[in-house]
C-alpha cells in the first residue's frame, strides 16, 4: 500500500501524504501513470473547485461513472441489519446457556467457542478502539435481464481471479476506525473515487462525490466490514441472540449455521410509505474444527410501491463473504483476507422487467492496531451537510443506462432494472446518462 504519492507535476516537489493509502497496483498496472495520478488528485480537491461532483466524475471516468456508483453504493459500505450493544451494556456470553431452548443454547455454546478461538475474553476485554487499513478490488461480474434472469441469457462481464492479483476490476484502498459498534468511520477510495461513511452513536451516514451526505433511517448500525473477521467482540455479541439452524460444509470445512432475523420494529423504523423492508436475515457459518467464522451471509427483501401502478416491485439483495487468512494481532485472531459476492434480483410486474446483477469484491487487510491513542468523539462527527432522508429511497431514472454495454442484447436496459434499491443508502437525487 502506498501512503505517499510523488509529485508528477514537479520533479523537485514534495510527496503528497494520502488520507487513504492506495494499492501499489493502481500505479504499476496502469499504462497511463499520469491518468492514474489525475484520478487520485480529483478527490483530493475541494468540491468548490469543481463545477459539480457528477459532472466531474463523468468527465473523469466516462462510461464507468454509473458502474462505479453501483459498486460503491452496494458493496462499499453496507450495514448490519440491526444494532449491536456493546459489552458495557450487555453481557450475553456469560449468561447461563441452560436457561434457553436447545437451538438458542447451541448457538450460545458455539459463540463461546468462537470467543475462545479468537483469543478469549481476557484478550478482547482490554480493547477500547481499533484501526484497520486494507485494499479492495471490485467488479460487476454478471448481468441478465428479462427471462434471462431466470434462464440462460446471461452476460458475463468480469471475473476477479483468486487472490485479487489478477483479473479486471476497480481497485482501491480503505481505512477503518472504531471505538464501539455504533461509533465508527470508513474512508474508501476506489479508482480515484472516494466515499466516506460513519456513525456517531446517534445516526449512521454516508457521503459520496455524486450526492450530498445523507443519513440512514432507523437506529445506527455497525458497518458490515467489521463483522468480516475484524471485530470478534461485535461478532460474538451479534450472534449471541441467534439460533443454530443446522450444519453445512463451506470449502470442505464443516460448519455450524447460526441465524439471526431483524426484529419487526427495526424493519419498520427503516421502512417508509413507499418502501417496505420485508425481511433482513443474517447467517454466520462457524467452523466445527477451529471455531472461527468462515462465512457471513445476509439477505434482505424490499417491496417498492410504484405510483399509478397496483403492482409492486421487489428487490432482493444477498451478500456472501468468505473469510480467511486469520492471524493473531496482539493476541486476537483477525481475518486478513476474503471475498464478497453480491446478487441483486429485481422481480415483480412482468417477467420482462426481471433482472439479476452479480458483483464481487476481493479484499485484504494490510494493517491492524488496537487501543488507538487520541481517537476522540470528534473523529466520528457526521458531515456538516448531513440531510436526514425522508423518502427512504430514490429510483434511478430510466435514462440512466447500464454501467457496461450488453453487446449480446438487442436493446439497451436501463439502470433502474439493475441498481439495488436500499432504503438505508438512498437519495432523492437522480443521475444522468453518462455514456
PDB file of C-alpha atoms in Angstrom, residues 10 89 124 153 158 199 304 410:
ATOM      1  CA  UNK A  10       7.203  18.921 -10.331  1.00  0.00           C
ATOM      2  CA  UNK A  89     -24.390  -2.609  28.300  1.00  0.00           C
ATOM      3  CA  UNK A 124     -10.817  -8.908  23.975  1.00  0.00           C
ATOM      4  CA  UNK A 153     -29.483 -15.350 -21.166  1.00  0.00           C
ATOM      5  CA  UNK A 158     -15.818  -9.593 -15.493  1.00  0.00           C
ATOM      6  CA  UNK A 199     -21.766   6.606  12.819  1.00  0.00           C
ATOM      7  CA  UNK A 304     -41.414  -0.808  -3.575  1.00  0.00           C
ATOM      8  CA  UNK A 410     -30.762  -6.280 -28.982  1.00  0.00           C
TER       9      UNK A 410
END
